[in-house]
Amino acid sequence: MVNFVTSSYKPELLKPLVEKISSIPEVVSVMNNPTLSFRQILIRQRFCTNSLKNVLVSEEMDQKLFLTFLWNGHHWARQVYGYEVVAQAIADACLNAKLNNIYNATFVQGDLNKIDESFGNNFPKPDVVISDPNRPGMHMKLIKFLLKLKAPRIVYVSCNPATCARDLDYLCHGVIDKNLEGCYKLKSLQAVDMFPHTPHIECVCLLELC
Ligand SMILES: C[S@@+](CC[C@H](N)C(=O)[O-])C[C@H]1O[C@@H](n2cnc3c(N)ncnc32)[C@H](O)[C@@H]1O
């Protein structure tokens, strides 16, 4: 699969290239993934091409978003707080926000596996938390924080159904040995085959506070 990530949707410009590439026998599909805003792609930083997430965030108009594991929701939200462990990703996010005249987003570099009891004291309670953790899923400290925060909605995006199921169970039913009570209900779950012909699957889950 070849995926063209472009800053706008102009298929006619890609057509000659697509025709050339399509003649390569190993190429079984060609995708064009237009980003809704310009985003600088640095080779040293992993780039997430998931425009589906952008569509999903567009429903969160005029809300306060808390993004764990960095997202691109700043166009639609009133206020955005983004957390990410990789310093370069934060630098890119700040640069991209500037390039796109985005002034409602704060990006903070931090390790969500090392948060303490005071985490969250310096930002207002969010309407929506969007979390897209990597394959190990959420650390217990983050689960604990979310169960205390009680944001009305959590959108959990996952590329690992096993850790996703574990974390949804924690958020909905609690963690008995940690004395944590669950307070969410799973409202919807959509699996998305982002990587056809591989065993990988992306899941997007909506949780609402009970
Ligand atoms: C599945 S990717 C999400 C990508 C993101 N949605 C985007 O559009 O760029 C997971 C992200 O979580 C970050 N991450 C991993 N462990 C973390 C931690 N302990 N604290 C904060 N961020 C972490 C990774 O650096 C990576 O950017």
Coordinates of N, CA and C and ligand atoms in Angstrom, one line a residue:
M1 N 0.9 -1.2 0.0 CA 0.0 0.0 0.0 C 0.9 1.2 0.0
V2 N 0.5 2.2 -0.9 CA 1.3 3.5 -0.9 C 0.3 4.5 -0.4
N3 N 0.7 5.3 0.5 CA -0.2 6.4 1.1 C 0.5 7.7 0.8
F4 N -0.2 8.5 0.0 CA 0.2 9.9 -0.2 C -0.4 10.8 0.8
V5 N 0.4 11.4 1.7 CA -0.1 12.4 2.6 C 0.1 13.8 2.0
T6 N -1.0 14.5 1.8 CA -0.9 15.8 1.1 C -1.6 16.8 2.0
S7 N -1.2 18.1 1.8 CA -1.8 19.1 2.6 C -3.1 19.6 2.0
S8 N -3.5 19.2 0.8 CA -4.8 19.5 0.2 C -5.2 18.3 -0.7
Y9 N -6.5 18.4 -1.1 CA -7.0 17.3 -1.9 C -7.0 17.7 -3.4
K10 N -6.0 17.3 -4.1 CA -5.9 17.6 -5.5 C -5.5 16.3 -6.3
P11 N -6.5 15.4 -6.4 CA -6.1 14.1 -7.0 C -5.6 14.2 -8.4
E12 N -5.9 15.3 -9.2 CA -5.4 15.4 -10.5 C -3.9 15.6 -10.6
L13 N -3.4 16.2 -9.5 CA -1.9 16.4 -9.4 C -1.2 15.1 -9.2
L14 N -1.9 14.2 -8.4 CA -1.2 12.9 -8.1 C -1.4 11.9 -9.2
K15 N -2.3 12.1 -10.1 CA -2.7 11.1 -11.1 C -1.4 10.5 -11.9
P16 N -0.6 11.4 -12.4 CA 0.6 10.8 -13.2 C 1.4 9.9 -12.3
L17 N 1.6 10.3 -11.0 CA 2.5 9.5 -10.1 C 1.8 8.2 -9.8
V18 N 0.5 8.3 -9.5 CA -0.3 7.1 -9.2 C -0.2 6.1 -10.3
E19 N -0.4 6.6 -11.6 CA -0.3 5.7 -12.7 C 1.0 5.0 -12.8
K20 N 2.1 5.7 -12.6 CA 3.4 5.1 -12.6 C 3.6 4.0 -11.5
I21 N 3.2 4.4 -10.3 CA 3.3 3.5 -9.2 C 2.5 2.3 -9.3
S22 N 1.3 2.4 -9.9 CA 0.3 1.3 -10.0 C 0.9 0.2 -10.9
S23 N 1.9 0.5 -11.7 CA 2.4 -0.5 -12.6 C 3.4 -1.4 -11.9
I24 N 3.8 -1.0 -10.6 CA 4.7 -1.9 -9.8 C 3.8 -3.0 -9.3
P25 N 4.2 -4.3 -9.6 CA 3.4 -5.4 -9.2 C 3.1 -5.5 -7.7
E26 N 4.1 -5.1 -6.9 CA 3.9 -5.2 -5.4 C 2.9 -4.2 -4.8
V27 N 2.6 -3.2 -5.6 CA 1.7 -2.2 -5.1 C 0.3 -2.6 -5.3
V28 N -0.4 -2.9 -4.2 CA -1.8 -3.4 -4.3 C -2.9 -2.3 -4.1
S29 N -2.5 -1.2 -3.4 CA -3.4 -0.1 -3.3 C -2.7 1.2 -3.1
V30 N -3.3 2.3 -3.5 CA -2.7 3.6 -3.4 C -3.7 4.5 -2.7
M31 N -3.3 5.1 -1.7 CA -4.2 6.0 -0.9 C -3.8 7.4 -0.9
N32 N -4.7 8.3 -0.8 CA -4.3 9.7 -0.6 C -5.0 10.2 0.7
N33 N -4.2 10.6 1.6 CA -4.6 11.0 2.9 C -4.4 12.5 3.1
P34 N -5.4 13.3 2.7 CA -5.1 14.8 2.8 C -5.3 15.2 4.3
T35 N -4.3 15.9 4.8 CA -4.4 16.4 6.1 C -5.3 17.7 6.0
L36 N -6.0 18.0 7.1 CA -6.9 19.2 7.0 C -6.1 20.5 7.2
S37 N -4.9 20.4 7.7 CA -4.1 21.6 7.8 C -2.6 21.2 7.5
F38 N -1.8 22.1 7.2 CA -0.4 21.8 6.9 C 0.2 21.3 8.2
R39 N 0.9 20.2 8.1 CA 1.7 19.7 9.2 C 3.1 19.3 8.8
Q40 N 4.0 19.9 9.4 CA 5.4 19.6 9.0 C 5.7 18.2 9.4
I41 N 6.3 17.5 8.4 CA 6.7 16.1 8.7 C 8.2 16.0 8.8
L42 N 8.7 15.7 9.9 CA 10.1 15.6 10.1 C 10.5 14.1 10.0
I43 N 11.6 13.8 9.3 CA 11.9 12.4 9.1 C 12.2 11.8 10.5
R44 N 12.8 12.5 11.4 CA 13.1 11.8 12.7 C 11.9 11.6 13.6
Q45 N 10.8 12.2 13.2 CA 9.6 12.0 14.1 C 8.5 11.2 13.3
R46 N 8.0 10.2 14.0 CA 7.0 9.3 13.5 C 5.8 10.2 13.1
F47 N 5.2 9.9 11.9 CA 4.0 10.7 11.5 C 2.8 9.8 11.5
C48 N 1.7 10.3 12.1 CA 0.5 9.5 12.2 C -0.4 10.1 11.1
T49 N -0.8 9.2 10.1 CA -1.6 9.6 9.0 C -3.1 9.5 9.2
N50 N -3.5 9.3 10.4 CA -4.9 8.9 10.6 C -5.8 10.1 10.5
S51 N -6.3 10.4 9.3 CA -7.3 11.5 9.2 C -8.6 11.2 9.8
L52 N -8.9 9.9 10.0 CA -10.2 9.5 10.6 C -10.3 10.2 11.9
K53 N -9.2 10.3 12.6 CA -9.2 11.0 14.0 C -9.7 12.4 13.8
N54 N -9.2 13.1 12.7 CA -9.6 14.5 12.5 C -11.1 14.6 12.4
V55 N -11.7 13.7 11.6 CA -13.1 13.7 11.4 C -13.8 13.6 12.7
L56 N -13.3 12.7 13.5 CA -14.0 12.4 14.8 C -13.9 13.6 15.7
V57 N -12.8 14.3 15.7 CA -12.6 15.4 16.6 C -13.5 16.6 16.2
S58 N -13.9 16.6 14.9 CA -14.7 17.7 14.4 C -16.0 17.8 15.1
E59 N -16.5 16.8 15.7 CA -17.7 16.8 16.4 C -17.6 17.5 17.7
E60 N -16.4 17.8 18.2 CA -16.2 18.3 19.5 C -16.1 19.8 19.5
M61 N -16.8 20.5 18.6 CA -16.8 21.9 18.5 C -17.0 22.6 19.8
D62 N -16.3 23.7 20.0 CA -16.4 24.5 21.2 C -16.3 23.8 22.5
Q63 N -15.4 22.9 22.6 CA -15.2 22.1 23.8 C -13.8 22.2 24.3
K64 N -13.6 21.9 25.5 CA -12.2 21.8 26.0 C -11.7 20.4 25.8
L65 N -10.6 20.3 25.2 CA -10.1 18.9 24.9 C -8.9 18.7 25.7
F66 N -8.8 17.5 26.2 CA -7.5 17.1 26.9 C -7.0 15.9 26.0
L67 N -5.9 16.1 25.4 CA -5.3 15.1 24.5 C -4.2 14.4 25.2
T68 N -4.3 13.1 25.3 CA -3.1 12.4 25.8 C -2.5 11.8 24.6
F69 N -1.2 11.7 24.5 CA -0.5 11.1 23.4 C -0.8 11.8 22.1
L70 N -0.7 13.1 22.2 CA -0.8 14.0 21.1 C -1.7 13.7 19.9
W71 N -2.5 14.7 19.6 CA -3.5 14.7 18.6 C -3.6 16.0 17.8
N72 N -4.4 16.0 16.8 CA -4.5 17.3 16.0 C -5.9 17.9 16.1
G73 N -6.4 18.1 17.3 CA -7.8 18.5 17.5 C -8.0 20.0 17.6
H74 N -6.9 20.8 17.5 CA -7.0 22.2 17.9 C -7.9 23.1 17.0
H75 N -8.2 22.6 15.8 CA -9.1 23.4 14.9 C -10.5 23.6 15.4
W76 N -11.0 22.5 16.1 CA -12.4 22.5 16.4 C -12.7 22.8 17.8
A77 N -11.7 22.8 18.7 CA -12.0 22.9 20.1 C -11.7 24.4 20.6
R78 N -12.4 24.7 21.7 CA -12.2 26.0 22.3 C -10.8 26.1 22.9
Q79 N -10.4 25.1 23.6 CA -9.1 25.0 24.3 C -8.6 23.6 24.2
V80 N -7.3 23.5 24.0 CA -6.7 22.1 23.8 C -5.5 22.0 24.7
Y81 N -5.4 20.9 25.4 CA -4.1 20.6 26.1 C -3.6 19.3 25.6
G82 N -2.4 19.3 25.1 CA -1.9 18.1 24.5 C -0.7 17.6 25.3
Y83 N -0.6 16.3 25.6 CA 0.6 15.8 26.3 C 1.2 14.7 25.5
E84 N 2.5 14.7 25.5 CA 3.3 13.8 24.7 C 4.7 13.7 25.3
V85 N 5.3 12.5 25.3 CA 6.5 12.3 26.0 C 7.7 12.7 25.1
V86 N 7.6 12.6 23.8 CA 8.7 12.9 22.9 C 8.8 14.4 22.7
A87 N 10.0 15.0 23.1 CA 10.2 16.4 23.0 C 10.1 16.9 21.6
Q88 N 10.6 16.2 20.7 CA 10.6 16.6 19.3 C 9.1 16.8 18.8
A89 N 8.2 15.8 19.2 CA 6.8 15.9 18.8 C 6.2 17.2 19.4
I90 N 6.6 17.6 20.6 CA 6.0 18.8 21.2 C 6.5 20.0 20.4
A91 N 7.8 20.0 20.0 CA 8.4 21.1 19.2 C 7.7 21.2 17.9
D92 N 7.4 20.0 17.3 CA 6.7 20.0 16.0 C 5.3 20.5 16.1
A93 N 4.6 20.1 17.2 CA 3.2 20.5 17.4 C 3.2 22.0 17.6
C94 N 4.1 22.6 18.4 CA 4.1 24.0 18.6 C 4.4 24.8 17.3
L95 N 5.3 24.2 16.5 CA 5.7 24.8 15.2 C 4.4 24.8 14.3
N96 N 3.8 23.6 14.2 CA 2.6 23.5 13.3 C 1.5 24.3 13.8
A97 N 1.3 24.5 15.1 CA 0.2 25.4 15.6 C 0.5 26.8 15.1
K98 N 1.8 27.2 15.2 CA 2.2 28.6 14.7 C 1.9 28.7 13.2
L99 N 2.4 27.7 12.5 CA 2.2 27.8 11.0 C 0.7 27.9 10.6
N100 N -0.1 27.3 11.4 CA -1.6 27.2 11.1 C -2.4 28.3 11.9
N101 N -1.7 29.2 12.5 CA -2.4 30.3 13.3 C -3.3 29.7 14.3
I102 N -2.8 28.7 15.0 CA -3.6 28.1 16.1 C -3.1 28.6 17.4
Y103 N -4.0 29.3 18.2 CA -3.6 29.9 19.5 C -4.3 29.3 20.7
N104 N -5.1 28.3 20.4 CA -5.9 27.7 21.6 C -5.3 26.4 22.1
A105 N -4.1 26.1 21.7 CA -3.5 24.8 22.1 C -2.3 25.0 22.9
T106 N -2.2 24.2 23.9 CA -1.0 24.2 24.8 C -0.5 22.7 24.7
F107 N 0.8 22.6 24.4 CA 1.4 21.3 24.3 C 2.4 21.1 25.4
V108 N 2.3 20.1 26.1 CA 3.2 19.9 27.2 C 4.0 18.6 27.1
Q109 N 5.3 18.6 27.3 CA 6.1 17.4 27.2 C 6.1 16.8 28.6
G110 N 5.7 15.5 28.6 CA 5.6 14.9 29.9 C 5.4 13.4 29.7
D111 N 5.8 12.6 30.7 CA 5.6 11.2 30.7 C 4.4 10.8 31.5
L112 N 3.4 10.3 30.8 CA 2.1 10.0 31.4 C 2.2 8.8 32.3
N113 N 3.3 8.1 32.2 CA 3.5 6.9 33.1 C 4.1 7.4 34.4
K114 N 4.4 8.7 34.5 CA 5.0 9.1 35.8 C 4.2 10.3 36.4
I115 N 3.0 10.4 36.1 CA 2.2 11.5 36.7 C 2.0 11.3 38.2
D116 N 1.8 12.4 38.9 CA 1.5 12.2 40.4 C 0.2 12.8 40.7
E117 N -0.2 12.9 42.0 CA -1.5 13.3 42.4 C -1.8 14.7 42.0
S118 N -0.8 15.6 41.8 CA -1.0 17.0 41.4 C -1.3 17.1 39.9
F119 N -1.1 16.1 39.1 CA -1.3 16.2 37.7 C -2.7 16.6 37.4
G120 N -2.8 17.6 36.5 CA -4.2 18.1 36.1 C -4.6 19.4 36.9
N121 N -3.9 19.7 37.9 CA -4.3 20.9 38.7 C -4.1 22.2 37.9
N122 N -3.3 22.2 36.9 CA -3.0 23.4 36.2 C -3.8 23.6 34.9
F123 N -4.8 22.7 34.7 CA -5.7 23.0 33.5 C -7.1 22.7 33.9
P124 N -8.1 23.4 33.2 CA -9.5 23.2 33.5 C -10.0 21.8 33.2
K125 N -11.1 21.4 33.8 CA -11.6 20.1 33.6 C -12.1 20.0 32.1
P126 N -11.6 19.0 31.4 CA -12.0 18.9 30.0 C -13.4 18.4 29.7
D127 N -14.0 18.7 28.6 CA -15.2 18.1 28.2 C -15.0 16.8 27.6
V128 N -13.9 16.7 26.9 CA -13.5 15.4 26.2 C -12.1 15.1 26.4
V129 N -11.8 13.9 26.7 CA -10.4 13.4 26.7 C -10.2 12.5 25.5
I130 N -9.2 12.8 24.7 CA -8.9 11.9 23.5 C -7.6 11.3 23.8
S131 N -7.5 10.0 23.8 CA -6.3 9.3 24.1 C -6.0 8.3 23.1
D132 N -4.7 8.4 22.6 CA -4.3 7.4 21.6 C -3.0 6.8 22.0
P133 N -3.0 6.0 23.0 CA -1.7 5.4 23.5 C -1.1 4.5 22.6
N134 N 0.2 4.2 22.8 CA 0.9 3.2 22.0 C 0.5 1.8 22.4
R135 N 1.1 0.8 21.9 CA 0.6 -0.6 22.1 C 0.4 -1.0 23.5
P136 N 1.3 -0.6 24.4 CA 1.1 -1.1 25.8 C -0.2 -0.5 26.5
G137 N -0.8 0.4 25.9 CA -2.1 1.0 26.4 C -1.7 2.0 27.5
M138 N -2.8 2.2 28.4 CA -2.6 3.3 29.4 C -1.9 2.7 30.7
H139 N -1.0 3.5 31.2 CA -0.4 3.1 32.5 C -1.5 3.3 33.6
M140 N -1.4 2.5 34.7 CA -2.3 2.5 35.7 C -2.5 3.9 36.4
K141 N -1.4 4.7 36.3 CA -1.4 6.1 36.9 C -2.4 6.9 36.0
L142 N -2.4 6.7 34.7 CA -3.3 7.4 33.9 C -4.8 7.0 34.0
I143 N -4.9 5.7 34.2 CA -6.3 5.2 34.5 C -6.8 5.8 35.7
K144 N -6.0 5.8 36.8 CA -6.4 6.4 38.1 C -6.8 7.9 37.9
F145 N -5.9 8.6 37.2 CA -6.2 10.0 36.9 C -7.5 10.2 36.2
L146 N -7.8 9.4 35.2 CA -9.0 9.6 34.4 C -10.2 9.2 35.2
L147 N -10.1 8.2 36.1 CA -11.3 7.9 36.9 C -11.6 9.0 38.0
K148 N -10.5 9.7 38.3 CA -10.7 10.8 39.3 C -11.2 12.1 38.5
L149 N -10.7 12.3 37.3 CA -11.0 13.5 36.5 C -12.5 13.5 36.2
K150 N -13.0 12.3 35.8 CA -14.4 12.2 35.4 C -14.8 13.2 34.3
A151 N -14.1 13.2 33.2 CA -14.5 14.0 32.0 C -15.8 13.4 31.5
P152 N -16.7 14.2 31.0 CA -17.9 13.6 30.5 C -17.7 12.5 29.4
R153 N -16.7 12.7 28.5 CA -16.5 11.7 27.5 C -15.0 11.4 27.3
I154 N -14.7 10.2 27.0 CA -13.4 9.8 26.6 C -13.4 9.1 25.3
V155 N -12.6 9.6 24.4 CA -12.4 8.9 23.1 C -11.1 8.1 23.2
Y156 N -11.2 6.8 23.1 CA -9.9 6.0 23.2 C -9.6 5.4 21.9
V157 N -8.5 5.8 21.3 CA -8.0 5.2 20.1 C -6.9 4.2 20.3
S158 N -7.0 3.1 19.7 CA -6.0 2.1 20.1 C -5.6 1.3 18.8
C159 N -4.3 0.9 18.8 CA -3.8 0.0 17.7 C -3.5 -1.4 18.3
N160 N -4.0 -1.6 19.5 CA -3.8 -2.9 20.2 C -5.1 -3.3 20.9
P161 N -6.0 -4.1 20.2 CA -7.3 -4.5 20.8 C -7.1 -5.1 22.2
A162 N -6.0 -5.8 22.5 CA -5.9 -6.5 23.8 C -5.8 -5.5 24.9
T163 N -4.8 -4.5 24.8 CA -4.7 -3.5 25.9 C -5.8 -2.5 25.9
C164 N -6.5 -2.4 24.7 CA -7.6 -1.5 24.7 C -8.8 -2.1 25.5
A165 N -9.0 -3.4 25.3 CA -10.1 -4.1 26.1 C -9.8 -4.0 27.6
R166 N -8.5 -4.2 27.9 CA -8.1 -4.2 29.3 C -8.4 -2.8 29.9
D167 N -8.0 -1.7 29.2 CA -8.2 -0.4 29.7 C -9.7 0.0 29.8
L168 N -10.5 -0.4 28.8 CA -11.9 -0.1 28.8 C -12.6 -0.8 30.0
D169 N -12.1 -2.0 30.3 CA -12.6 -2.7 31.4 C -12.3 -2.0 32.7
Y170 N -11.1 -1.5 32.8 CA -10.7 -0.7 34.0 C -11.6 0.6 34.1
L171 N -11.8 1.3 33.0 CA -12.5 2.5 33.1 C -14.0 2.3 33.3
C172 N -14.5 1.2 32.9 CA -16.0 0.9 33.0 C -16.2 0.2 34.4
H173 N -15.4 -0.8 34.7 CA -15.7 -1.6 35.9 C -14.7 -1.4 37.1
G174 N -13.7 -0.6 36.9 CA -12.8 -0.3 38.0 C -11.7 -1.3 38.1
V175 N -10.8 -1.1 39.1 CA -9.7 -2.0 39.3 C -9.8 -2.4 40.8
I176 N -10.3 -3.6 41.0 CA -10.6 -4.1 42.4 C -9.3 -4.0 43.3
D177 N -8.2 -4.5 42.8 CA -7.0 -4.5 43.7 C -6.4 -3.2 44.0
K178 N -6.8 -2.2 43.2 CA -6.3 -0.8 43.5 C -7.4 0.0 44.1
N179 N -8.5 -0.6 44.4 CA -9.6 0.1 45.1 C -10.2 1.2 44.2
L180 N -10.2 1.0 42.9 CA -10.7 2.1 42.0 C -12.0 1.6 41.4
E181 N -13.0 2.6 41.5 CA -14.3 2.2 40.9 C -14.4 2.7 39.5
G182 N -15.0 1.9 38.6 CA -15.2 2.4 37.3 C -16.4 3.3 37.2
C183 N -16.4 4.2 36.2 CA -17.5 5.2 36.1 C -17.9 5.5 34.7
Y184 N -17.4 4.7 33.7 CA -17.7 4.9 32.3 C -18.6 3.8 31.7
K185 N -19.3 4.1 30.7 CA -20.0 3.2 29.9 C -19.5 3.2 28.4
L186 N -19.3 2.1 27.8 CA -18.8 2.0 26.4 C -20.1 2.3 25.6
K187 N -20.0 3.4 24.9 CA -21.2 3.8 24.0 C -21.1 3.3 22.6
S188 N -19.8 3.3 22.1 CA -19.7 2.7 20.7 C -18.2 2.3 20.5
L189 N -18.0 1.4 19.6 CA -16.7 1.0 19.3 C -16.6 0.7 17.8
Q190 N -15.7 1.2 17.1 CA -15.5 1.0 15.7 C -14.1 0.5 15.4
A191 N -14.0 -0.7 14.9 CA -12.7 -1.2 14.4 C -12.5 -0.7 13.0
V192 N -11.3 -0.2 12.7 CA -11.0 0.3 11.4 C -9.8 -0.4 10.9
D193 N -9.9 -1.0 9.7 CA -8.8 -1.7 9.0 C -7.9 -0.7 8.3
M194 N -7.1 -0.1 9.1 CA -6.2 0.9 8.5 C -5.0 0.3 7.8
F195 N -4.8 -1.0 8.1 CA -3.6 -1.6 7.5 C -4.0 -2.9 6.8
P196 N -4.7 -2.8 5.7 CA -5.2 -4.1 5.0 C -4.1 -5.1 4.8
H197 N -4.5 -6.4 4.9 CA -3.6 -7.5 4.7 C -2.5 -7.6 5.7
T198 N -2.7 -7.0 6.9 CA -1.8 -7.2 8.0 C -2.7 -7.6 9.2
P199 N -2.1 -8.2 10.2 CA -3.0 -8.5 11.4 C -3.4 -7.3 12.2
H200 N -3.0 -6.1 11.8 CA -3.2 -4.9 12.7 C -4.6 -4.3 12.5
I201 N -5.1 -3.8 13.5 CA -6.4 -3.1 13.4 C -6.4 -1.9 14.4
E202 N -7.1 -0.9 14.0 CA -7.2 0.3 14.9 C -8.6 0.3 15.4
C203 N -8.8 0.7 16.7 CA -10.1 0.7 17.3 C -10.4 2.1 17.8
V204 N -11.6 2.6 17.6 CA -12.0 3.9 18.1 C -13.2 3.7 19.0
C205 N -13.0 4.1 20.3 CA -14.1 3.8 21.3 C -14.5 5.1 21.9
L206 N -15.9 5.1 22.1 CA -16.4 6.3 22.8 C -17.0 5.8 24.2
L207 N -16.5 6.5 25.2 CA -16.9 6.2 26.6 C -17.6 7.4 27.1
E208 N -18.7 7.1 27.8 CA -19.4 8.3 28.5 C -19.5 8.0 30.0
L209 N -19.4 9.1 30.7 CA -19.5 9.0 32.2 C -20.9 8.5 32.6
C210 N -20.9 7.6 33.5 CA -22.2 7.1 33.9 C -22.9 8.1 34.8
Ligands
LIG1 C1 -0.2 5.7 18.8 S1 0.8 7.1 18.9 C2 -0.3 8.4 18.8 C3 0.0 9.4 17.7 C4 -0.8 10.7 17.7 N1 -2.2 10.4 17.8 C5 -0.5 11.5 16.5 O1 -1.5 11.8 15.8 O2 0.6 11.9 16.3 C6 1.3 7.1 20.6 C7 2.0 8.4 21.1 O3 2.2 8.3 22.5 C8 3.4 8.8 22.9 N2 3.7 8.2 24.2 C9 4.2 6.9 24.4 N3 4.4 6.8 25.7 C10 4.0 7.9 26.3 C11 4.0 8.4 27.7 N4 4.4 7.5 28.7 N5 3.6 9.6 28.0 C12 3.2 10.4 27.0 N6 3.2 10.1 25.7 C13 3.6 8.9 25.3 C14 4.4 8.4 21.7 O4 5.5 9.2 21.7 C15 3.4 8.5 20.5 O5 3.6 9.8 19.9

